[in-house]
XYZ file of N, CA and C in Angstrom:
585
model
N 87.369 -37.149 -26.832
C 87.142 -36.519 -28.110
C 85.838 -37.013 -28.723
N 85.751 -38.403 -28.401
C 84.497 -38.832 -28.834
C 83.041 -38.110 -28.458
N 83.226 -37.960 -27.276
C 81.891 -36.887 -26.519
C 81.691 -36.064 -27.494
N 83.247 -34.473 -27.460
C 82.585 -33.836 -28.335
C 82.025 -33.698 -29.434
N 82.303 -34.713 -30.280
C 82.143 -34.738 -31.796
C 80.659 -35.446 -31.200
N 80.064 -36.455 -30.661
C 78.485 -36.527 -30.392
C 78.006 -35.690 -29.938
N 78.522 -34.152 -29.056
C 77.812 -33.476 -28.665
C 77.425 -32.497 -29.683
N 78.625 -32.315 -30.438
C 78.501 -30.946 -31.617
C 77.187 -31.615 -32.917
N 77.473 -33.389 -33.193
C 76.152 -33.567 -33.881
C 74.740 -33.762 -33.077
N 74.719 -33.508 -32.304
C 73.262 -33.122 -31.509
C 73.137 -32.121 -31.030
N 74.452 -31.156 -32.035
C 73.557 -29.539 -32.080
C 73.953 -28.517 -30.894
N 74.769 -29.166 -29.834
C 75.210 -28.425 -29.066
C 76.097 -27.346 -29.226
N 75.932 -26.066 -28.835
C 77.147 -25.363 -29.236
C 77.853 -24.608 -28.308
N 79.426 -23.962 -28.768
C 80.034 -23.644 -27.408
C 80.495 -24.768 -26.759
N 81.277 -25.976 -27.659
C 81.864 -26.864 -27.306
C 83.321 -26.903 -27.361
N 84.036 -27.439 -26.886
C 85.451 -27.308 -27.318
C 86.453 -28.069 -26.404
N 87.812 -27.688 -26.116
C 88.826 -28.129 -25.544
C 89.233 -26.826 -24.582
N 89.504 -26.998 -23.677
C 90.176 -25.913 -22.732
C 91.351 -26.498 -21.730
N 92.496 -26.168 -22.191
C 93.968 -26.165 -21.558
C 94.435 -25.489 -20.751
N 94.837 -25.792 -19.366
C 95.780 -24.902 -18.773
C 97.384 -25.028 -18.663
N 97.954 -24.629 -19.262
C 99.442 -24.986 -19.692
C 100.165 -25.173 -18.778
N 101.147 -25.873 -18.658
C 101.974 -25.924 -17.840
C 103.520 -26.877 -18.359
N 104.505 -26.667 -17.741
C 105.322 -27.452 -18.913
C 105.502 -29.169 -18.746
N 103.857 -29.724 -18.088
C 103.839 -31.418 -18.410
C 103.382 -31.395 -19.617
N 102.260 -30.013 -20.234
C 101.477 -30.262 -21.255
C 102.159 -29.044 -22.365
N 102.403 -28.422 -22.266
C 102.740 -27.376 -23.035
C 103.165 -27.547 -24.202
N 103.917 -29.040 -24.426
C 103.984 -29.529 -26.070
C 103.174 -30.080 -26.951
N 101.906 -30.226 -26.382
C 101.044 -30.527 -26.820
C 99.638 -29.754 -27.407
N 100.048 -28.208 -26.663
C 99.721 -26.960 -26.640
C 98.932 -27.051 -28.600
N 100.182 -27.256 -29.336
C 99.519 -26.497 -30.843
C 98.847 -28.013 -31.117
N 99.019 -29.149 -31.251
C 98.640 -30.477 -31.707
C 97.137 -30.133 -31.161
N 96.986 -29.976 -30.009
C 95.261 -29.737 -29.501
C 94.734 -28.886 -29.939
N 95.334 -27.356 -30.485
C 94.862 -26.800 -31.143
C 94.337 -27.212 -32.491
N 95.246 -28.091 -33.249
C 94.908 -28.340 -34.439
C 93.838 -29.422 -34.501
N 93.845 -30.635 -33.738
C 92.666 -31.514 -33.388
C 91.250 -30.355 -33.002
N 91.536 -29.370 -32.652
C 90.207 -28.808 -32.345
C 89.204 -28.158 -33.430
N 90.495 -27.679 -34.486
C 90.284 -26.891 -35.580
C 89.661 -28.273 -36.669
N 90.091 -29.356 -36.544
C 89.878 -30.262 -37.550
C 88.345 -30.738 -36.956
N 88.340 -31.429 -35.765
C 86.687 -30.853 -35.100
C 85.674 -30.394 -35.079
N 86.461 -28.848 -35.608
C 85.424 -27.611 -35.667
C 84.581 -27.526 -34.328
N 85.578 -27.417 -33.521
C 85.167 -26.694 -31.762
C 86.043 -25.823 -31.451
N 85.500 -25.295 -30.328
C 86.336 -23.780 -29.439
C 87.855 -24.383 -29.245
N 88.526 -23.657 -28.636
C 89.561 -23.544 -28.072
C 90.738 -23.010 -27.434
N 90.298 -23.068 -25.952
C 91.133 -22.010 -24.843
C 91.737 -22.291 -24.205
N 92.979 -21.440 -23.825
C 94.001 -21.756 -22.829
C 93.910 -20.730 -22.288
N 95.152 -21.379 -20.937
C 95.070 -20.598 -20.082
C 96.784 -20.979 -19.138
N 97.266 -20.458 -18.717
C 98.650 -21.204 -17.330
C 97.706 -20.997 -16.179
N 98.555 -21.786 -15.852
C 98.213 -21.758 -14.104
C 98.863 -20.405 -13.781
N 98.408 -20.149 -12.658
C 98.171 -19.027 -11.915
C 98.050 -19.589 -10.502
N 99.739 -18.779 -9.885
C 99.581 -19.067 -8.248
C 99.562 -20.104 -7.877
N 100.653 -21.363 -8.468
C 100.656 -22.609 -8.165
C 101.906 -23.023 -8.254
N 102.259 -23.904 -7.299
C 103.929 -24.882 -7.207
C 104.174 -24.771 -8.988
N 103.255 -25.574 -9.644
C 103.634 -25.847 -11.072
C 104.045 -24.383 -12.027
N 103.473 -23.305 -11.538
C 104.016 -22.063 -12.778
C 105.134 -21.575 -12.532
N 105.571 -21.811 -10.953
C 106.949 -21.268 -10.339
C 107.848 -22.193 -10.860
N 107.608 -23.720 -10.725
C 108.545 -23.718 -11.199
C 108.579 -24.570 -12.444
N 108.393 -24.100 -13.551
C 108.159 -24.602 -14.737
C 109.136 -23.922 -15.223
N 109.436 -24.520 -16.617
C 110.275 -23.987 -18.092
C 109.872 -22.653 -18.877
N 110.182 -21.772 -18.344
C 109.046 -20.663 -18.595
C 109.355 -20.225 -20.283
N 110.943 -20.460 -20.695
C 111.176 -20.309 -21.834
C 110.331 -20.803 -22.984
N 110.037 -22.775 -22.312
C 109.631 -23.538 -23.470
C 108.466 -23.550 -23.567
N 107.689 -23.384 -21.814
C 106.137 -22.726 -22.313
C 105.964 -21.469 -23.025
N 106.605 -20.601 -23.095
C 106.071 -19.422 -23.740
C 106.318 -19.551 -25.168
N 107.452 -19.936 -25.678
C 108.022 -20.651 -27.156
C 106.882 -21.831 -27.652
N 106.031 -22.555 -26.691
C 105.148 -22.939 -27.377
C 103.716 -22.222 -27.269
N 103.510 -21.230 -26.548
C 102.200 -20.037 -26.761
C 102.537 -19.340 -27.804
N 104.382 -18.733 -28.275
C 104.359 -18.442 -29.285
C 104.186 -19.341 -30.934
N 104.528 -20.168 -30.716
C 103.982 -20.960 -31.900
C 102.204 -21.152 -32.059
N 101.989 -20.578 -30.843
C 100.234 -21.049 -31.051
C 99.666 -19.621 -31.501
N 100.316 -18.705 -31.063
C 100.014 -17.458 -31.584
C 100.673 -16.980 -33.231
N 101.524 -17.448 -33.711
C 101.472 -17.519 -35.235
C 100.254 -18.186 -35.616
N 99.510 -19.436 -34.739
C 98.717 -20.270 -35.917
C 97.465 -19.265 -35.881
N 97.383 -18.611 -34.481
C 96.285 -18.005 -34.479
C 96.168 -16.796 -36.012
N 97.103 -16.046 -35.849
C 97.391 -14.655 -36.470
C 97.645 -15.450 -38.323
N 97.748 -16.921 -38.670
C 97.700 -17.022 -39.596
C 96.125 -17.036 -40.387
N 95.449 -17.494 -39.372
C 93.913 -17.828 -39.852
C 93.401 -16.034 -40.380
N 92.237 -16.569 -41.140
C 91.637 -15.543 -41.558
C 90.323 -14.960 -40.811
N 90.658 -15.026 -39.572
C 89.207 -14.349 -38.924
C 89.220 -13.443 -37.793
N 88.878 -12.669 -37.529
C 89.053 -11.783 -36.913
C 89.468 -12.113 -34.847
N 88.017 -13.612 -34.776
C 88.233 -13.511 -33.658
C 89.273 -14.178 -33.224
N 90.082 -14.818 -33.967
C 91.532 -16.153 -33.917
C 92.580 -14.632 -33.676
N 92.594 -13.773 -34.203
C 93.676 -12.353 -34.004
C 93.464 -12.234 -32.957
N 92.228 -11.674 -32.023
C 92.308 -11.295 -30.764
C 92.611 -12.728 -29.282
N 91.966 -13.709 -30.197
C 93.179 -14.552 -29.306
C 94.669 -14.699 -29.181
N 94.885 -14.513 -30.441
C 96.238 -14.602 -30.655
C 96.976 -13.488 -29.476
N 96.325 -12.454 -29.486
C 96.677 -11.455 -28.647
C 96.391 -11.694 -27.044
N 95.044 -12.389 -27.236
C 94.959 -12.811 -25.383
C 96.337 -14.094 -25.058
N 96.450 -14.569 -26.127
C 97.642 -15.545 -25.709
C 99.140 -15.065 -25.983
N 99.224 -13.992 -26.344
C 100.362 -13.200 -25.777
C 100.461 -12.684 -24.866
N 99.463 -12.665 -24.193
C 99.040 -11.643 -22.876
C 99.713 -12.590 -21.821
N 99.088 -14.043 -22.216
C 100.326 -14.839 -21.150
C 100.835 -15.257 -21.295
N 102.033 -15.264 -22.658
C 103.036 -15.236 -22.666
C 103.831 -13.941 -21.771
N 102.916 -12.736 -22.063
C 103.525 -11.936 -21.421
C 103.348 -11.872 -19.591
N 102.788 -12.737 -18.998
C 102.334 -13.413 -17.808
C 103.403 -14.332 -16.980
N 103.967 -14.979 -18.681
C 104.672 -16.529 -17.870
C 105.942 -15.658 -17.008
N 106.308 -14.085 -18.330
C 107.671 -13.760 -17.840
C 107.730 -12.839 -16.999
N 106.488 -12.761 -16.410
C 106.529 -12.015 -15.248
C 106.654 -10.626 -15.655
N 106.174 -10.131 -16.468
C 105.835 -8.423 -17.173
C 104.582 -7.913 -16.458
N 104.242 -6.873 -16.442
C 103.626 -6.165 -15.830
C 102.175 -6.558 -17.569
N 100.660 -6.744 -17.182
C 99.809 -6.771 -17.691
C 99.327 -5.440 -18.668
N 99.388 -6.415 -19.905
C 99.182 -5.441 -21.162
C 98.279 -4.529 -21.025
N 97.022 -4.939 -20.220
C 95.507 -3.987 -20.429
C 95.628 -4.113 -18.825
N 94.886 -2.900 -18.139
C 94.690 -2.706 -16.625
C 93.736 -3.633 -16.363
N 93.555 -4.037 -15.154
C 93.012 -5.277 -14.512
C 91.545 -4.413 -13.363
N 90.361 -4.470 -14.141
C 89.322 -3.689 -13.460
C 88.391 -4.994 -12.760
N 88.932 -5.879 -12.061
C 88.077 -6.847 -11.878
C 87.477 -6.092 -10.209
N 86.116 -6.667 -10.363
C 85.722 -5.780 -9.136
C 85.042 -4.421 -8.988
N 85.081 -3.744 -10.378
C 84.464 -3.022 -11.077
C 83.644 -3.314 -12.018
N 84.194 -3.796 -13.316
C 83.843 -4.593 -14.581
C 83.488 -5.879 -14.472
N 83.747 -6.250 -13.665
C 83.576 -8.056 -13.364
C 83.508 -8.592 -11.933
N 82.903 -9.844 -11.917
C 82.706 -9.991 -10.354
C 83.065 -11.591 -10.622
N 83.659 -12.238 -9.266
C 83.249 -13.595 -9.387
C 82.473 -14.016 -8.224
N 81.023 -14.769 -8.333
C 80.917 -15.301 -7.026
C 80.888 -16.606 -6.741
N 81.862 -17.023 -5.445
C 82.029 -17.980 -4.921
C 81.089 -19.049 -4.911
N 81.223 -20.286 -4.672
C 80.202 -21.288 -4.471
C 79.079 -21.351 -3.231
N 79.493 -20.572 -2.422
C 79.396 -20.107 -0.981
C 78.257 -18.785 -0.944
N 78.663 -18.184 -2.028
C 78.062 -16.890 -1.957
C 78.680 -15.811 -2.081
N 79.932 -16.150 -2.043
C 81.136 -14.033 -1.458
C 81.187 -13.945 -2.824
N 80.842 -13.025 -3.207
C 81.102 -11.821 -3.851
C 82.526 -11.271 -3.609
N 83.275 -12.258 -5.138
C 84.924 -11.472 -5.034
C 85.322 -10.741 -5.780
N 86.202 -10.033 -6.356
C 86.424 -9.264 -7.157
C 86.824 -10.560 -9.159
N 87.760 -11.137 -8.180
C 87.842 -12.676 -9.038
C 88.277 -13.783 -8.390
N 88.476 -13.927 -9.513
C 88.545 -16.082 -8.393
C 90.185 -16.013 -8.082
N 90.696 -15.244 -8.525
C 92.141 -14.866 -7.766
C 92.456 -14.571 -6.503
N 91.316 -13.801 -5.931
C 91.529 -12.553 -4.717
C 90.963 -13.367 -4.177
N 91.844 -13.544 -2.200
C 90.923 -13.914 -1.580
C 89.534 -13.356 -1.010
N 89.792 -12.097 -1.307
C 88.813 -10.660 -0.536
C 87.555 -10.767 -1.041
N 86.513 -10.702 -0.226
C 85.053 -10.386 -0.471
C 84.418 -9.372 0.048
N 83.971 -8.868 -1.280
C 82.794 -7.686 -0.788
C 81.399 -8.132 0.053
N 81.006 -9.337 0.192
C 79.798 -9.548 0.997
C 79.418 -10.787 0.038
N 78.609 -11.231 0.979
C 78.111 -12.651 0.752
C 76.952 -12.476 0.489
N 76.031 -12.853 -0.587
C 74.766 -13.248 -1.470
C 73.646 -13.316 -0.782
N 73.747 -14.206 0.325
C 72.468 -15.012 1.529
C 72.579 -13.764 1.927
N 73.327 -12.575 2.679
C 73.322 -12.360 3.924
C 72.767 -10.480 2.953
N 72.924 -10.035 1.824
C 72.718 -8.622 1.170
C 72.300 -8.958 0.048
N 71.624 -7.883 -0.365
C 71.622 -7.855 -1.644
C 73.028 -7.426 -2.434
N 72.706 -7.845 -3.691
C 73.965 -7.560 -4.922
C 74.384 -5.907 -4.553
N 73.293 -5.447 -4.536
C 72.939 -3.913 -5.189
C 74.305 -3.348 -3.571
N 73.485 -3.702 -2.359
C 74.117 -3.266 -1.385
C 75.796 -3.782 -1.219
N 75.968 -5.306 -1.552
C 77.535 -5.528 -1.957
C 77.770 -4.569 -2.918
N 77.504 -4.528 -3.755
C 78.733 -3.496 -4.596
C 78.396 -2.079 -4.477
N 78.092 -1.672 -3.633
C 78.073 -0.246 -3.554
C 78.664 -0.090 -2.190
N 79.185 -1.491 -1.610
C 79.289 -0.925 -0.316
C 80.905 -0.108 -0.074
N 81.242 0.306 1.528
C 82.465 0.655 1.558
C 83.231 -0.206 1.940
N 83.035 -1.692 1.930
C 83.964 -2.684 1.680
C 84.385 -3.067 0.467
N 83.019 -2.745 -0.764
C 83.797 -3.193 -2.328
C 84.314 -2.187 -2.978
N 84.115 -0.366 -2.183
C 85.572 0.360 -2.750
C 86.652 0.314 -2.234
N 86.616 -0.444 -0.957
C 88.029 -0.962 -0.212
C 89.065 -1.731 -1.270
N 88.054 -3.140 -1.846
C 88.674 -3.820 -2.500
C 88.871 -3.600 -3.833
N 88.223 -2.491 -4.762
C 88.766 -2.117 -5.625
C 89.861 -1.273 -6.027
N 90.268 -0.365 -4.390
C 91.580 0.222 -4.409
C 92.488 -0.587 -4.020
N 92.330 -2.183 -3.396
C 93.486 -3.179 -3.500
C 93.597 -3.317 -4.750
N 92.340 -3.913 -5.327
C 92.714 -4.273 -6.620
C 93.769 -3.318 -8.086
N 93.099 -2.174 -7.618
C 94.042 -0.937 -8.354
C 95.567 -1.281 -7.980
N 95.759 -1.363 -7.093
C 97.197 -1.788 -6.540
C 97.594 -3.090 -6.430
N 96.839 -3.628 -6.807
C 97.060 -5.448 -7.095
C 98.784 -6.067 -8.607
N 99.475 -6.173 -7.219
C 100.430 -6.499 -8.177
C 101.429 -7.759 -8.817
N 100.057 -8.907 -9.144
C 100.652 -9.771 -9.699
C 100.070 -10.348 -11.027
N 99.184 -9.089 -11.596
C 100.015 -9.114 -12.831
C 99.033 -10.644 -14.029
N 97.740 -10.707 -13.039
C 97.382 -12.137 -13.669
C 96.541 -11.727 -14.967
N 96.656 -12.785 -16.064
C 96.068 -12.306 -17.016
C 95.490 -13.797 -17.373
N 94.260 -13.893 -16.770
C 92.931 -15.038 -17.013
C 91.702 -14.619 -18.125
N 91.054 -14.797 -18.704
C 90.171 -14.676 -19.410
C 89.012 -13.749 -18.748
N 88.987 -14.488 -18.011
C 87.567 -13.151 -16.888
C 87.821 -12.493 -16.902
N 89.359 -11.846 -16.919
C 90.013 -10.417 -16.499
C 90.133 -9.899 -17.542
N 91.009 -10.696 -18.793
C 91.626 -10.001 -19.709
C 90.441 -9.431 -21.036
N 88.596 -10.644 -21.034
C 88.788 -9.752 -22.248
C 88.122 -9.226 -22.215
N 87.427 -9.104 -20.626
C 86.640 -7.479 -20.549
C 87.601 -5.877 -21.433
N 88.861 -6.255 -20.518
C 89.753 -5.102 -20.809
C 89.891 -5.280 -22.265
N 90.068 -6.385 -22.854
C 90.332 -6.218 -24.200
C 88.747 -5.367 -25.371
N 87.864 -5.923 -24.657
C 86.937 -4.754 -25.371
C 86.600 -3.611 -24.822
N 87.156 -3.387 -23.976
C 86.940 -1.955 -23.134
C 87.911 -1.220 -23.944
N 89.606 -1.712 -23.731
C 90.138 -0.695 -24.165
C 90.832 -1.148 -25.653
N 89.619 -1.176 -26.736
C 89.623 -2.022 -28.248
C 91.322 -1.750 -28.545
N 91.214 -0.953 -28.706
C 92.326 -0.118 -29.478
C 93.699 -1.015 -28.943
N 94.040 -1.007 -28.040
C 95.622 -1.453 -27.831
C 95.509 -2.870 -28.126
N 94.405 -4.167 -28.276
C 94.837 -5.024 -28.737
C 94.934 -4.994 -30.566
N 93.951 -3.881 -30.978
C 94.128 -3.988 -32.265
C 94.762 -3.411 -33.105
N 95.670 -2.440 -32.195
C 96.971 -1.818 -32.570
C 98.650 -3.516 -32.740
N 98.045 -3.760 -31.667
C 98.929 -5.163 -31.589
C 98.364 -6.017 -32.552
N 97.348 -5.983 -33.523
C 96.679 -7.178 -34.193
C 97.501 -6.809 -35.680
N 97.612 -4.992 -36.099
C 97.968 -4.624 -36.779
C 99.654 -4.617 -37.264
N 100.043 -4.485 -36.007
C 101.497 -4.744 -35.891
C 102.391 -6.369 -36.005
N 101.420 -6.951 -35.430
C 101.908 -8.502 -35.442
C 101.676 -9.374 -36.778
N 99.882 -8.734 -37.392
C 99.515 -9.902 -38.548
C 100.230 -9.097 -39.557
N 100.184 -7.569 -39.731
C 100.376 -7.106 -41.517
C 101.803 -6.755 -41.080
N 102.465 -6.192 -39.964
C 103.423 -5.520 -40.055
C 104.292 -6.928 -39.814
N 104.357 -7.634 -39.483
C 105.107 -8.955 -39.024
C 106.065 -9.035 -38.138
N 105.657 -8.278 -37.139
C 106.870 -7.783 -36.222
C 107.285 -9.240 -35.612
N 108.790 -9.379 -35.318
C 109.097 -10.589 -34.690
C 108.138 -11.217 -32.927
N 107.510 -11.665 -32.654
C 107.044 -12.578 -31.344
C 108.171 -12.112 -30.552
N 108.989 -12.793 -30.814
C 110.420 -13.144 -29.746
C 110.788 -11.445 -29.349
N 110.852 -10.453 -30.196
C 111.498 -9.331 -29.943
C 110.497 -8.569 -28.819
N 109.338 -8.743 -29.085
C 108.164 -7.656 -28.433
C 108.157 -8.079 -27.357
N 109.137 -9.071 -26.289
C 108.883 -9.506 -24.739
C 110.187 -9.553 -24.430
């Protein structure tokens, strides 16, 4: 903690805390939030994804504490704390194994590339459209291996909802998180009922 608070007074910005939940840490989930807010730095989560630990975790008590982090979000007064609030329902709606709020265009909209060079759709998929050294960008994604892997990906069914993925879709398709921003902050619909 000490770092960040010397990094933020020498002006650095885009500092913060970043969590991946799981239920060793998951009670600690809102307390880090609030140390971050008192700070005045970022702060993101995330679950694991595709690991011994998300299978078999407490999926109840992690999501019961994303929902408590998503009231604190939806209590603040700023616009961009709402649309988190909403990306962190997204995995709540993740932990329980629901089908993903916004469609998943990774591979289209987004790329990840490997340390190596492959050109993947994301850091999820093992599949690569082509490797960096060996083509150009232009020729990977136009090729007929990266519309191969974007019709896996169309049919890709597990459902992950990571930040790379989710908030392209969330400003692509504005409307359904801020239909949910409307419903959750003014209308007060119950957390617990909407999953």
């Amino acid at each position: 903690m000490r770092i960040l608070i010397e990094l933020k007074h020498m002006g650095m910005k885009d500092i913060g805390f970043g969590i991946t939940v799981s239920e060793k840490n998951a009670k600690d989930l809102l307390a880090l939030y609030k140390l971050a807010c008192a700070i005045k730095v970022e702060f993101a989560t995330a679950t694991a994804h595709n690991s011994y630990y998300f299978h078999k975790m407490d999926k109840e008590m992690v999501a019961g504490e994303f929902r408590k982090l998503v009231k604190e979000f939806l209590k603040i007064k700023t616009v961009r704390k709402w649309y988190r609030a909403c990306f962190n329902y997204g995995i709540m709606n993740y932990i329980y194994g629901r089908k993903r709020l916004l469609p998943c265009e990774a591979g289209t909209e987004l790329f990840y590339m490997d340390p190596l060079g492959e050109i993947r759709p994301c850091n999820g998929m093992n599949e690569t459209m082509g490797n960096i050294r060996e083509k150009t960008f232009e020729e990977i994604w136009n090729s007929e291996e990266a519309k191969r892997i974007r019709e896996k990906v169309a049919r890709c069914q597990r459902n992950c909802w990571m930040i790379g993925s989710a908030s392209p879709a969330m400003k692509k398709y504005f409307w359904d998180p801020t239909i949910w921003i409307i419903k959750n902050k003014w209308l007060k619909r119950n957390l617990g009922e909407s999953l």
